[in-house]
mmCIF file of C-alpha atoms in Angstrom:
data_model
loop_
_atom_site.group_PDB
_atom_site.id
_atom_site.type_symbol
_atom_site.label_atom_id
_atom_site.label_comp_id
_atom_site.label_asym_id
_atom_site.label_seq_id
_atom_site.Cartn_x
_atom_site.Cartn_y
_atom_site.Cartn_z
ATOM 1 C CA UNK X 132 -41.672 18.214 2.011
ATOM 2 C CA UNK X 133 -37.932 18.469 1.459
ATOM 3 C CA UNK X 134 -35.842 15.329 1.628
ATOM 4 C CA UNK X 135 -33.489 15.609 4.597
ATOM 5 C CA UNK X 136 -29.823 14.694 4.172
ATOM 6 C CA UNK X 137 -26.512 14.845 5.978
ATOM 7 C CA UNK X 138 -22.966 14.781 4.640
ATOM 8 C CA UNK X 139 -20.562 12.009 5.624
ATOM 9 C CA UNK X 140 -16.796 12.413 5.244
ATOM 10 C CA UNK X 141 -14.209 9.723 6.010
ATOM 11 C CA UNK X 142 -10.586 10.948 6.051
ATOM 12 C CA UNK X 143 -7.999 8.231 5.583
ATOM 13 C CA UNK X 144 -4.261 8.384 5.108
ATOM 14 C CA UNK X 145 -4.647 7.775 1.367
ATOM 15 C CA UNK X 146 -8.162 8.844 0.338
ATOM 16 C CA UNK X 147 -11.106 10.922 1.536
ATOM 17 C CA UNK X 148 -14.408 9.099 1.033
ATOM 18 C CA UNK X 149 -17.451 11.340 1.178
ATOM 19 C CA UNK X 150 -21.137 11.230 0.413
ATOM 20 C CA UNK X 151 -24.639 12.593 0.862
ATOM 21 C CA UNK X 152 -26.837 10.276 2.951
ATOM 22 C CA UNK X 153 -30.534 10.334 3.825
ATOM 23 C CA UNK X 154 -32.243 9.174 7.039
ATOM 24 C CA UNK X 155 -32.612 5.584 5.817
ATOM 25 C CA UNK X 156 -28.907 5.196 5.093
ATOM 26 C CA UNK X 157 -29.274 5.529 1.328
ATOM 27 C CA UNK X 158 -26.082 7.020 -0.117
ATOM 28 C CA UNK X 159 -27.409 9.449 -2.713
ATOM 29 C CA UNK X 160 -24.031 10.632 -3.954
ATOM 30 C CA UNK X 161 -20.439 9.595 -3.207
ATOM 31 C CA UNK X 162 -16.920 10.754 -4.062
ATOM 32 C CA UNK X 163 -13.351 9.582 -3.509
ATOM 33 C CA UNK X 164 -10.668 12.275 -3.242
ATOM 34 C CA UNK X 165 -6.906 11.711 -2.762
ATOM 35 C CA UNK X 166 -5.878 12.862 0.712
ATOM 36 C CA UNK X 167 -2.400 13.971 -0.385
ATOM 37 C CA UNK X 168 -1.558 14.027 3.314
ATOM 38 C CA UNK X 169 2.069 15.007 2.826
ATOM 39 C CA UNK X 170 0.918 18.392 1.499
ATOM 40 C CA UNK X 171 0.089 19.230 5.114
ATOM 41 C CA UNK X 172 -2.760 20.240 7.381
ATOM 42 C CA UNK X 173 -3.900 23.404 5.617
ATOM 43 C CA UNK X 174 -4.107 21.676 2.255
ATOM 44 C CA UNK X 175 -6.206 18.896 3.774
ATOM 45 C CA UNK X 176 -8.528 21.355 5.499
ATOM 46 C CA UNK X 177 -9.035 23.203 2.216
ATOM 47 C CA UNK X 178 -10.031 19.927 0.550
ATOM 48 C CA UNK X 179 -12.573 19.224 3.291
ATOM 49 C CA UNK X 180 -14.041 22.723 3.037
ATOM 50 C CA UNK X 181 -14.348 22.354 -0.734
ATOM 51 C CA UNK X 182 -16.152 19.001 -0.389
ATOM 52 C CA UNK X 183 -18.570 20.550 2.110
ATOM 53 C CA UNK X 184 -19.235 23.581 -0.114
ATOM 54 C CA UNK X 185 -19.831 21.358 -3.120
ATOM 55 C CA UNK X 186 -22.252 19.167 -1.184
ATOM 56 C CA UNK X 187 -24.201 22.146 0.123
ATOM 57 C CA UNK X 188 -24.578 23.370 -3.454
ATOM 58 C CA UNK X 189 -25.630 19.904 -4.617
ATOM 59 C CA UNK X 190 -28.216 19.615 -1.833
ATOM 60 C CA UNK X 191 -29.637 23.047 -2.621
ATOM 61 C CA UNK X 192 -29.807 22.214 -6.316
ATOM 62 C CA UNK X 193 -31.679 18.969 -5.611
ATOM 63 C CA UNK X 194 -34.055 20.657 -3.184
ATOM 64 C CA UNK X 195 -32.715 18.662 -0.223
ATOM 65 C CA UNK X 196 -32.448 20.028 3.308
ATOM 66 C CA UNK X 197 -28.903 19.690 4.691
ATOM 67 C CA UNK X 198 -29.246 18.868 8.397
ATOM 68 C CA UNK X 199 -25.683 18.215 9.507
ATOM 69 C CA UNK X 200 -22.348 16.624 8.834
ATOM 70 C CA UNK X 201 -20.401 13.688 10.224
ATOM 71 C CA UNK X 202 -16.621 13.653 9.883
ATOM 72 C CA UNK X 203 -14.545 10.536 10.513
ATOM 73 C CA UNK X 204 -10.785 10.745 10.543
ATOM 74 C CA UNK X 205 -7.753 8.580 11.058
ATOM 75 C CA UNK X 206 -5.991 9.395 14.310
ATOM 76 C CA UNK X 207 -7.189 9.647 17.888
ATOM 77 C CA UNK X 208 -10.227 11.888 18.202
ATOM 78 C CA UNK X 209 -10.925 13.639 21.516
ATOM 79 C CA UNK X 210 -14.690 13.247 21.438
ATOM 80 C CA UNK X 211 -15.657 15.805 24.076
ATOM 81 C CA UNK X 212 -13.436 18.564 22.731
ATOM 82 C CA UNK X 213 -13.990 17.841 19.046
ATOM 83 C CA UNK X 214 -10.318 17.879 18.156
ATOM 84 C CA UNK X 215 -7.634 15.500 16.951
ATOM 85 C CA UNK X 216 -5.912 14.298 20.110
ATOM 86 C CA UNK X 217 -3.094 12.601 18.262
ATOM 87 C CA UNK X 218 -2.280 11.607 14.697
ATOM 88 C CA UNK X 219 0.725 9.713 13.406
ATOM 89 C CA UNK X 220 2.786 10.719 10.380
ATOM 90 C CA UNK X 221 0.049 9.177 8.213
ATOM 91 C CA UNK X 222 -1.576 12.631 8.600
ATOM 92 C CA UNK X 223 1.223 15.154 9.248
ATOM 93 C CA UNK X 224 0.257 18.214 11.290
ATOM 94 C CA UNK X 225 -3.152 16.772 12.158
ATOM 95 C CA UNK X 226 -2.569 16.522 15.930
ATOM 96 C CA UNK X 227 -4.467 19.208 17.830
ATOM 97 C CA UNK X 228 -6.656 20.400 14.936
ATOM 98 C CA UNK X 229 -10.093 21.526 16.292
ATOM 99 C CA UNK X 230 -11.783 19.859 13.353
ATOM 100 C CA UNK X 231 -15.367 19.850 14.629
ATOM 101 C CA UNK X 232 -15.428 23.612 15.198
ATOM 102 C CA UNK X 233 -13.526 24.318 11.977
ATOM 103 C CA UNK X 234 -16.002 22.351 9.867
ATOM 104 C CA UNK X 235 -19.035 23.755 11.669
ATOM 105 C CA UNK X 236 -17.814 27.329 11.253
ATOM 106 C CA UNK X 237 -17.083 26.754 7.570
ATOM 107 C CA UNK X 238 -20.430 25.092 6.760
ATOM 108 C CA UNK X 239 -22.875 26.531 9.274
ATOM 109 C CA UNK X 240 -23.956 22.958 10.069
ATOM 110 C CA UNK X 241 -23.772 20.904 13.265
ATOM 111 C CA UNK X 242 -20.824 18.515 12.989
ATOM 112 C CA UNK X 243 -20.197 15.148 14.636
ATOM 113 C CA UNK X 244 -16.516 14.135 14.798
ATOM 114 C CA UNK X 245 -15.339 10.552 15.286
ATOM 115 C CA UNK X 246 -12.377 8.263 14.685
ATOM 116 C CA UNK X 247 -12.585 6.494 11.323
ATOM 117 C CA UNK X 248 -12.611 2.969 12.772
ATOM 118 C CA UNK X 249 -15.554 3.810 15.035
ATOM 119 C CA UNK X 250 -17.376 5.303 12.050
ATOM 120 C CA UNK X 251 -16.722 2.110 10.093
ATOM 121 C CA UNK X 252 -18.291 0.073 12.913
ATOM 122 C CA UNK X 253 -21.322 2.354 13.177
ATOM 123 C CA UNK X 254 -21.867 2.183 9.412
ATOM 124 C CA UNK X 255 -21.672 -1.607 9.301
ATOM 125 C CA UNK X 256 -23.993 -1.870 12.319
ATOM 126 C CA UNK X 257 -26.499 0.503 10.687
ATOM 127 C CA UNK X 258 -26.794 -0.785 7.131
ATOM 128 C CA UNK X 259 -23.979 -3.294 6.630
ATOM 129 C CA UNK X 260 -22.639 -6.673 7.705
ATOM 130 C CA UNK X 261 -23.402 -6.033 11.376
ATOM 131 C CA UNK X 262 -27.050 -5.148 10.882
ATOM 132 C CA UNK X 263 -28.303 -8.562 12.037
ATOM 133 C CA UNK X 264 -25.502 -9.317 14.522
ATOM 134 C CA UNK X 265 -25.805 -9.095 18.293
ATOM 135 C CA UNK X 266 -22.524 -7.404 19.029
ATOM 136 C CA UNK X 267 -19.397 -7.709 16.928
ATOM 137 C CA UNK X 268 -15.795 -6.629 16.609
ATOM 138 C CA UNK X 269 -14.628 -4.442 13.731
ATOM 139 C CA UNK X 270 -11.105 -4.335 12.343
ATOM 140 C CA UNK X 271 -9.955 -2.004 9.562
ATOM 141 C CA UNK X 272 -6.899 -2.820 7.446
ATOM 142 C CA UNK X 273 -5.730 0.169 5.430
ATOM 143 C CA UNK X 274 -2.869 2.648 5.560
ATOM 144 C CA UNK X 275 -3.092 1.941 9.286
ATOM 145 C CA UNK X 276 -4.966 -0.587 11.416
ATOM 146 C CA UNK X 277 -7.843 0.273 13.726
ATOM 147 C CA UNK X 278 -11.068 -1.089 15.042
ATOM 148 C CA UNK X 279 -14.100 -0.799 17.249
ATOM 149 C CA UNK X 280 -16.308 -2.899 19.483
ATOM 150 C CA UNK X 281 -20.096 -2.846 18.979
ATOM 151 C CA UNK X 282 -21.970 -4.164 22.009
ATOM 152 C CA UNK X 283 -25.035 -6.397 21.990
ATOM 153 C CA UNK X 284 -27.065 -3.294 22.835
ATOM 154 C CA UNK X 285 -25.870 -1.686 19.600
ATOM 155 C CA UNK X 286 -23.606 0.893 21.199
ATOM 156 C CA UNK X 287 -20.011 1.544 20.230
ATOM 157 C CA UNK X 288 -17.400 1.630 22.970
ATOM 158 C CA UNK X 289 -15.435 4.873 22.653
ATOM 159 C CA UNK X 290 -13.474 4.887 25.918
ATOM 160 C CA UNK X 291 -12.845 7.807 28.277
ATOM 161 C CA UNK X 292 -11.649 10.299 25.664
ATOM 162 C CA UNK X 293 -12.833 8.567 22.505
ATOM 163 C CA UNK X 294 -9.478 6.857 21.941
ATOM 164 C CA UNK X 295 -10.654 3.240 22.277
ATOM 165 C CA UNK X 296 -9.999 1.059 19.256
ATOM 166 C CA UNK X 297 -6.292 1.702 18.757
ATOM 167 C CA UNK X 298 -5.902 -1.961 17.936
ATOM 168 C CA UNK X 299 -3.126 -1.286 15.466
ATOM 169 C CA UNK X 300 -0.840 -0.396 18.356
ATOM 170 C CA UNK X 301 -1.151 -3.680 20.204
ATOM 171 C CA UNK X 302 2.443 -4.892 20.364
ATOM 172 C CA UNK X 303 2.704 -8.314 18.742
ATOM 173 C CA UNK X 304 6.501 -8.498 18.465
ATOM 174 C CA UNK X 305 8.708 -7.151 21.253
ATOM 175 C CA UNK X 306 11.476 -5.031 19.755
ATOM 176 C CA UNK X 307 9.986 -5.450 16.289
ATOM 177 C CA UNK X 308 9.425 -3.049 13.402
ATOM 178 C CA UNK X 309 9.540 0.623 14.450
ATOM 179 C CA UNK X 310 6.103 2.254 14.316
ATOM 180 C CA UNK X 311 5.339 5.879 13.500
ATOM 181 C CA UNK X 312 3.538 6.127 16.860
ATOM 182 C CA UNK X 313 6.913 5.897 18.625
ATOM 183 C CA UNK X 314 6.579 2.277 19.754
ATOM 184 C CA UNK X 315 7.942 -0.812 18.042
ATOM 185 C CA UNK X 316 6.419 -4.147 17.113
ATOM 186 C CA UNK X 317 2.904 -2.709 16.692
ATOM 187 C CA UNK X 318 0.318 -4.828 14.870
ATOM 188 C CA UNK X 319 -0.095 -2.016 12.332
ATOM 189 C CA UNK X 320 3.502 -2.541 11.229
ATOM 190 C CA UNK X 321 2.635 -6.099 10.204
ATOM 191 C CA UNK X 322 -1.050 -6.021 9.212
ATOM 192 C CA UNK X 323 -1.578 -2.729 7.363
ATOM 193 C CA UNK X 324 -1.511 -2.597 3.572
ATOM 194 C CA UNK X 325 1.624 -0.470 3.800
ATOM 195 C CA UNK X 326 3.233 -3.213 5.912
ATOM 196 C CA UNK X 327 2.205 -5.848 3.374
ATOM 197 C CA UNK X 328 3.993 -3.984 0.598
ATOM 198 C CA UNK X 329 7.090 -3.563 2.774
ATOM 199 C CA UNK X 330 7.079 -7.308 3.441
ATOM 200 C CA UNK X 331 6.795 -7.956 -0.293
ATOM 201 C CA UNK X 332 9.773 -5.681 -1.008
ATOM 202 C CA UNK X 333 11.816 -7.387 1.716
ATOM 203 C CA UNK X 334 11.068 -10.710 0.003
ATOM 204 C CA UNK X 335 12.401 -9.368 -3.300
ATOM 205 C CA UNK X 336 9.095 -8.254 -4.841
ATOM 206 C CA UNK X 337 9.815 -4.556 -5.208
ATOM 207 C CA UNK X 338 7.879 -1.952 -7.172
ATOM 208 C CA UNK X 339 9.392 -3.149 -10.447
ATOM 209 C CA UNK X 340 7.460 -6.395 -9.922
ATOM 210 C CA UNK X 341 4.299 -5.246 -8.142
ATOM 211 C CA UNK X 342 4.067 -1.649 -9.315
ATOM 212 C CA UNK X 343 3.669 -0.803 -5.625
ATOM 213 C CA UNK X 344 0.170 -2.278 -5.796
ATOM 214 C CA UNK X 345 -1.303 -4.747 -3.306
ATOM 215 C CA UNK X 346 -3.776 -5.724 -6.008
ATOM 216 C CA UNK X 347 -0.916 -6.758 -8.303
ATOM 217 C CA UNK X 348 0.746 -8.673 -5.464
ATOM 218 C CA UNK X 349 -2.431 -10.709 -4.997
ATOM 219 C CA UNK X 350 -2.674 -11.269 -8.751
ATOM 220 C CA UNK X 351 0.818 -12.754 -8.701
ATOM 221 C CA UNK X 352 -0.122 -14.985 -5.781
ATOM 222 C CA UNK X 353 -3.261 -16.189 -7.569
ATOM 223 C CA UNK X 354 -1.107 -16.985 -10.600
ATOM 224 C CA UNK X 355 1.009 -19.256 -8.397
ATOM 225 C CA UNK X 356 4.047 -17.012 -7.877
ATOM 226 C CA UNK X 357 5.780 -18.792 -4.980
ATOM 227 C CA UNK X 358 7.278 -15.730 -3.294
ATOM 228 C CA UNK X 359 4.022 -13.771 -3.571
ATOM 229 C CA UNK X 360 2.142 -16.696 -2.015
ATOM 230 C CA UNK X 361 4.633 -16.853 0.843
ATOM 231 C CA UNK X 362 4.232 -13.122 1.483
ATOM 232 C CA UNK X 363 0.423 -13.395 1.531
ATOM 233 C CA UNK X 364 0.554 -16.419 3.849
ATOM 234 C CA UNK X 365 2.859 -14.574 6.252
ATOM 235 C CA UNK X 366 0.637 -11.488 6.097
ATOM 236 C CA UNK X 367 -2.467 -13.565 6.905
ATOM 237 C CA UNK X 368 -0.637 -15.000 9.908
ATOM 238 C CA UNK X 369 0.160 -11.496 11.183
ATOM 239 C CA UNK X 370 -3.442 -10.342 10.686
ATOM 240 C CA UNK X 371 -4.739 -13.408 12.526
ATOM 241 C CA UNK X 372 -2.269 -12.901 15.376
ATOM 242 C CA UNK X 373 -3.692 -9.504 16.264
ATOM 243 C CA UNK X 374 -7.247 -10.747 15.801
ATOM 244 C CA UNK X 375 -6.601 -13.685 18.106
ATOM 245 C CA UNK X 376 -5.425 -11.323 20.846
ATOM 246 C CA UNK X 377 -8.665 -9.369 20.454
ATOM 247 C CA UNK X 378 -10.733 -12.573 20.422
ATOM 248 C CA UNK X 379 -9.184 -13.643 23.725
ATOM 249 C CA UNK X 380 -9.905 -10.226 25.262
ATOM 250 C CA UNK X 381 -13.406 -9.514 23.911
ATOM 251 C CA UNK X 382 -14.851 -12.965 23.076
ATOM 252 C CA UNK X 383 -16.770 -11.781 19.987
ATOM 253 C CA UNK X 384 -19.259 -13.787 17.970
ATOM 254 C CA UNK X 385 -18.077 -12.172 14.729
ATOM 255 C CA UNK X 386 -15.331 -9.950 13.345
ATOM 256 C CA UNK X 387 -16.200 -7.618 10.466
ATOM 257 C CA UNK X 388 -13.110 -6.614 8.495
ATOM 258 C CA UNK X 389 -12.916 -3.455 6.401
ATOM 259 C CA UNK X 390 -10.473 -1.795 4.037
ATOM 260 C CA UNK X 391 -9.786 -2.026 0.311
ATOM 261 C CA UNK X 392 -7.836 -5.234 0.828
ATOM 262 C CA UNK X 393 -11.062 -7.082 1.683
ATOM 263 C CA UNK X 394 -11.812 -7.056 -2.059
ATOM 264 C CA UNK X 395 -9.462 -10.066 -2.215
ATOM 265 C CA UNK X 396 -12.296 -12.135 -0.753
ATOM 266 C CA UNK X 397 -11.827 -15.782 0.097
ATOM 267 C CA UNK X 398 -8.270 -15.912 -1.223
ATOM 268 C CA UNK X 399 -7.242 -13.775 1.758
ATOM 269 C CA UNK X 400 -10.026 -14.496 4.234
ATOM 270 C CA UNK X 401 -9.659 -18.280 4.069
ATOM 271 C CA UNK X 402 -6.017 -17.862 5.068
ATOM 272 C CA UNK X 403 -6.847 -15.472 7.915
ATOM 273 C CA UNK X 404 -9.582 -17.784 9.224
ATOM 274 C CA UNK X 405 -7.303 -20.829 9.103
ATOM 275 C CA UNK X 406 -4.559 -18.997 10.992
ATOM 276 C CA UNK X 407 -6.997 -17.635 13.586
ATOM 277 C CA UNK X 408 -8.398 -21.105 14.215
ATOM 278 C CA UNK X 409 -4.880 -22.419 14.800
ATOM 279 C CA UNK X 410 -3.950 -19.582 17.139
ATOM 280 C CA UNK X 411 -7.050 -19.174 19.316
ATOM 281 C CA UNK X 412 -7.950 -21.222 22.380
ATOM 282 C CA UNK X 413 -10.615 -23.812 21.434
ATOM 283 C CA UNK X 414 -13.069 -22.457 24.006
ATOM 284 C CA UNK X 415 -13.355 -19.195 22.035
ATOM 285 C CA UNK X 416 -14.304 -20.865 18.751
ATOM 286 C CA UNK X 417 -16.134 -20.476 16.500
ATOM 287 C CA UNK X 418 -15.663 -16.846 15.502
ATOM 288 C CA UNK X 419 -17.012 -15.666 12.144
ATOM 289 C CA UNK X 420 -14.515 -13.475 10.251
ATOM 290 C CA UNK X 421 -16.306 -11.714 7.407
ATOM 291 C CA UNK X 422 -15.631 -8.801 5.030
ATOM 292 C CA UNK X 423 -17.491 -5.536 5.478
ATOM 293 C CA UNK X 424 -20.643 -5.267 3.379
ATOM 294 C CA UNK X 425 -20.268 -1.562 2.622
ATOM 295 C CA UNK X 426 -16.725 -1.684 1.309
ATOM 296 C CA UNK X 427 -15.005 1.698 1.351
ATOM 297 C CA UNK X 428 -18.298 3.500 2.063
ATOM 298 C CA UNK X 429 -18.668 2.107 5.606
ATOM 299 C CA UNK X 430 -16.842 5.025 7.219
ATOM 300 C CA UNK X 431 -18.798 7.752 5.474
ATOM 301 C CA UNK X 432 -22.050 5.900 6.255
ATOM 302 C CA UNK X 433 -21.097 5.680 9.922
ATOM 303 C CA UNK X 434 -20.136 9.343 10.036
ATOM 304 C CA UNK X 435 -23.514 10.165 8.498
ATOM 305 C CA UNK X 436 -25.322 8.000 11.073
ATOM 306 C CA UNK X 437 -23.579 9.846 13.895
ATOM 307 C CA UNK X 438 -24.577 13.138 12.277
ATOM 308 C CA UNK X 439 -28.197 11.984 12.267
ATOM 309 C CA UNK X 440 -27.913 10.906 15.902
ATOM 310 C CA UNK X 441 -26.495 14.263 16.953
ATOM 311 C CA UNK X 442 -29.267 16.185 15.174
ATOM 312 C CA UNK X 443 -32.197 14.123 16.513
ATOM 313 C CA UNK X 444 -34.009 15.422 19.618
ATOM 314 C CA UNK X 445 -33.281 12.218 21.520
ATOM 315 C CA UNK X 446 -29.750 11.862 20.168
ATOM 316 C CA UNK X 447 -30.641 8.432 18.847
#
């Protein structure tokens, strides 16, 4: 009997994470491809089609049965219509793209389309840090900031059109930093990795010092560089500020945090936890704030899980 698989693709502003996943959640093969978003919509679509073609060939060569595909993407996904309702300049030209139908037509497979933060939450709930939790909040810190709410029943709250989870556009500073969504003072402009590097440059740590790398910035902070430490402390305060707003609204038991920056571990998380404890009302404590277990593969795993759900007779 052939092993059944689906393809999971997670489109971010910087990289496309993709993989081949079986029914148990085992990731049999994974890739990381630069998004090169500034090259435009058609270039990005061509990359996605090429990934899908390559995976179909790989599945056929291994004797696996390809059953479907899940695609997660940054931006606001109109769930019912299978299109991108709105995308910021992180993905130029992406607004309005009928991605579900495009991918299905190109591959001949059923396609599930979802926002990347929701996919992250589904992946962590399926085989990651949320597997044993009874409801939790997810926050993703990457090129942008997003999130999702997983209920105690295991469902993910998508909202009327699938747009729920735009946490990055909670306004935390009236009249603050201009955001590419058209608002100003959005959490994303203070808590994304891009925002962190802007804050470092404003403090005098430009690319000549950090190489434009958040990893290098953290290395400097660990080495005791005073300015780097100040930047990281301020960043942790901004991250905690948005989280505290969400804690007061949703009253979660735990927050699972994703994005490449979570590789900084306790050096960052201890600061975020300390700031959150200072900012939240005592009645809401304690709240566990933990890194995602699946790292950068959470989104592709969640997209794959949704593909499995859409292909099962019960939709489960």
